mmCIF file of C-alpha atoms in Angstrom:
data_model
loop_
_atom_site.group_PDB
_atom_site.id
_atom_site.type_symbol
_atom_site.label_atom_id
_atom_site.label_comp_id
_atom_site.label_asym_id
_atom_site.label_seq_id
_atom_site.Cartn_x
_atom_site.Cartn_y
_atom_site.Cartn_z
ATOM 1 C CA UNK A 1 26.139 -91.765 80.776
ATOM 2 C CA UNK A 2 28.768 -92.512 83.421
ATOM 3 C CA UNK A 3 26.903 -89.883 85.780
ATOM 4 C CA UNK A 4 23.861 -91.549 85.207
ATOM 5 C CA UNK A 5 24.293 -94.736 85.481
ATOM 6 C CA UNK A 6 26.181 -93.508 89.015
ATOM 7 C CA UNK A 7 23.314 -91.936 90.301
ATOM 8 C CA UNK A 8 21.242 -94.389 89.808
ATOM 9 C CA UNK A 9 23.601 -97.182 91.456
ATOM 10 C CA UNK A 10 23.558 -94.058 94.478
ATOM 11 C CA UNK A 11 19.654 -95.172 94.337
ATOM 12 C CA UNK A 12 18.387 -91.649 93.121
ATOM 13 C CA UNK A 13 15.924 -91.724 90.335
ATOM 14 C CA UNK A 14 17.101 -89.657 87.414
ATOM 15 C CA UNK A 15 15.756 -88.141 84.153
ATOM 16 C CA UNK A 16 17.889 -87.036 81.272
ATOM 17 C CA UNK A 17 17.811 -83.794 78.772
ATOM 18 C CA UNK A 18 20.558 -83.305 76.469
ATOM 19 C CA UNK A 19 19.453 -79.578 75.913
ATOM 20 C CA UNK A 20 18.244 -76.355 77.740
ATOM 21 C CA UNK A 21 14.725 -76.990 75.822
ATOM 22 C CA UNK A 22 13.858 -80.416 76.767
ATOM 23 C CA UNK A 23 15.319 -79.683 80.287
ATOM 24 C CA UNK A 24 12.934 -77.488 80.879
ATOM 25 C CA UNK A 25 10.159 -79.567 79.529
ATOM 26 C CA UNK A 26 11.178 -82.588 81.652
ATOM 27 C CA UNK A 27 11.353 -80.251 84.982
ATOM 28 C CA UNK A 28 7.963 -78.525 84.020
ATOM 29 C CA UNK A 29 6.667 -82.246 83.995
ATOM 30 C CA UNK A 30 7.911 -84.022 86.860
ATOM 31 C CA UNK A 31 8.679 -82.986 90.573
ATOM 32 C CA UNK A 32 12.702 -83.119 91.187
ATOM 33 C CA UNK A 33 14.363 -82.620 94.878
ATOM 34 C CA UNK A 34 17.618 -81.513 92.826
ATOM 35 C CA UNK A 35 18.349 -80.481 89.339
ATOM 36 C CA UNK A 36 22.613 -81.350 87.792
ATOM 37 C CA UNK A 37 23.021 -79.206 84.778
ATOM 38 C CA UNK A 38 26.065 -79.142 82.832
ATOM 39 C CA UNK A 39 27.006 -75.599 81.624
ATOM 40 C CA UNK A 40 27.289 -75.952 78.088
ATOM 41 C CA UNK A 41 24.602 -76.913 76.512
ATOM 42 C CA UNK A 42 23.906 -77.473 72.665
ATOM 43 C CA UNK A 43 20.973 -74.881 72.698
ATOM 44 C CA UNK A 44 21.872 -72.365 75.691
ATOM 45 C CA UNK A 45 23.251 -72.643 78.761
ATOM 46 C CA UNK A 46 22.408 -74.513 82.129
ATOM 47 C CA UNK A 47 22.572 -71.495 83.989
ATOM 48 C CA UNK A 48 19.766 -70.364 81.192
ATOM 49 C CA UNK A 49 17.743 -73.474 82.539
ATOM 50 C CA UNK A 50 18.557 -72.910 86.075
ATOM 51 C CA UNK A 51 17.113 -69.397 86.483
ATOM 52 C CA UNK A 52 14.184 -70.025 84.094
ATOM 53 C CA UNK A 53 13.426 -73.028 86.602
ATOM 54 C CA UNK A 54 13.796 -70.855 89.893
ATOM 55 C CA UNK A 55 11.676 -68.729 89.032
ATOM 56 C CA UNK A 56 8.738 -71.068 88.740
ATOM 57 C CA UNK A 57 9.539 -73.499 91.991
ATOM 58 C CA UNK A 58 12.371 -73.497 94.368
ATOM 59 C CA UNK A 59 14.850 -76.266 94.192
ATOM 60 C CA UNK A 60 18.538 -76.934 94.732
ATOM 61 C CA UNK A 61 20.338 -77.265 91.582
ATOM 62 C CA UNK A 62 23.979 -78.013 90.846
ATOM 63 C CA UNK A 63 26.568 -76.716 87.954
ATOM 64 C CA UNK A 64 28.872 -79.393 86.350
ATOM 65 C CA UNK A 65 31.398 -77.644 84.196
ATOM 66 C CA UNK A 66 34.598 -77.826 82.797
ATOM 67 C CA UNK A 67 35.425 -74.319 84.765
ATOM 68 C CA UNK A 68 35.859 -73.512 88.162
ATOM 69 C CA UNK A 69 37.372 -70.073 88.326
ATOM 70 C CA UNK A 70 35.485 -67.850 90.797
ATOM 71 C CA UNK A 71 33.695 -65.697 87.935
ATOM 72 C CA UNK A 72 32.232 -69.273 87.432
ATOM 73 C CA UNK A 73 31.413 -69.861 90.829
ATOM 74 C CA UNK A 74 29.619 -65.908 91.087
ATOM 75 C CA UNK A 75 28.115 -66.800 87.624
ATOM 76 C CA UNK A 76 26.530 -69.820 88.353
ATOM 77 C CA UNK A 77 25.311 -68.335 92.176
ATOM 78 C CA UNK A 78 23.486 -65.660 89.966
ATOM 79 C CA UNK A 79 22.004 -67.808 88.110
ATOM 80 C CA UNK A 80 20.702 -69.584 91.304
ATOM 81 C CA UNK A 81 22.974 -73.392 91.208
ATOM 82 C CA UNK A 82 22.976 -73.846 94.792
ATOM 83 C CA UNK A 83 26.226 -76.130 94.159
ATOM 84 C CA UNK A 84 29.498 -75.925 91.439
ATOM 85 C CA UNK A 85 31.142 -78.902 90.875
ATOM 86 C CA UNK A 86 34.478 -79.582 88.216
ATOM 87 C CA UNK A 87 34.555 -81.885 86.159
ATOM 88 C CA UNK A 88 36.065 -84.532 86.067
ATOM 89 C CA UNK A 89 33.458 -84.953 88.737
ATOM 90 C CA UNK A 90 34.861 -86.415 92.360
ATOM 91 C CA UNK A 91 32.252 -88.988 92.834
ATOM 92 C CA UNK A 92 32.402 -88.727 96.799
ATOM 93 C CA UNK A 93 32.279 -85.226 96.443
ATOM 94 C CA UNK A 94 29.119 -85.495 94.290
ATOM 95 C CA UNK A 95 27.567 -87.747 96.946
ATOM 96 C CA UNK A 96 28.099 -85.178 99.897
ATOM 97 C CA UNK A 97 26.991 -82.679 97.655
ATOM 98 C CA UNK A 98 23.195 -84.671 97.201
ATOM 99 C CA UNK A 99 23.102 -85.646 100.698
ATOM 100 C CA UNK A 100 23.593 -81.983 101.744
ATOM 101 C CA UNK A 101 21.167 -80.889 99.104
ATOM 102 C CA UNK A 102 18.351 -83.394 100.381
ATOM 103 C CA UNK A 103 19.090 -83.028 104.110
#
């Protein structure tokens, strides 16, 4: 909710899922420059929504996770996140992260 509510503030327009299946749902439905996915998620995984979504339509997408070791980082490339950021999310680091990702 924090996230959100700090995106929004940022002036981006956000939509929420709180699992891999209505993730996918909501990105098959609407036109996104940028997709945040946390890794864990209560049905799957994001990097199970990210690579289902690239294969359909390139965008940038971004990992949020708890874990930031490099198998994470290789995972997460695989998988096609553009971007891997560690929670507790660095806000400023967030925002450079979308401005490089819309530039």
């Amino acid at each position: 909710q924090t996230l959100s509510r700090l995106l929004t503030h940022f002036g981006h327009q956000i939509s929420v899922a709180d699992n891999t299946q209505s993730a996918l749902a909501i990105v098959q439905s609407q036109q996104f420059d940028v997709v945040l996915s946390d890794i864990g998620l209560p049905d799957g995984t994001g990097y199970d929504v990210i690579s289902q979504v690239k294969r359909k339509q390139p965008i940038k997408a971004v990992a949020i996770t708890g874990f930031g070791t490099d198998e994470d980082v290789r995972r997460g490339k695989q998988a096609g996140f553009d971007f891997h950021l560690v929670k507790p999310i660095d806000f400023h680091e967030l925002r450079t992260v979308l401005d490089q990702v819309s530039a």
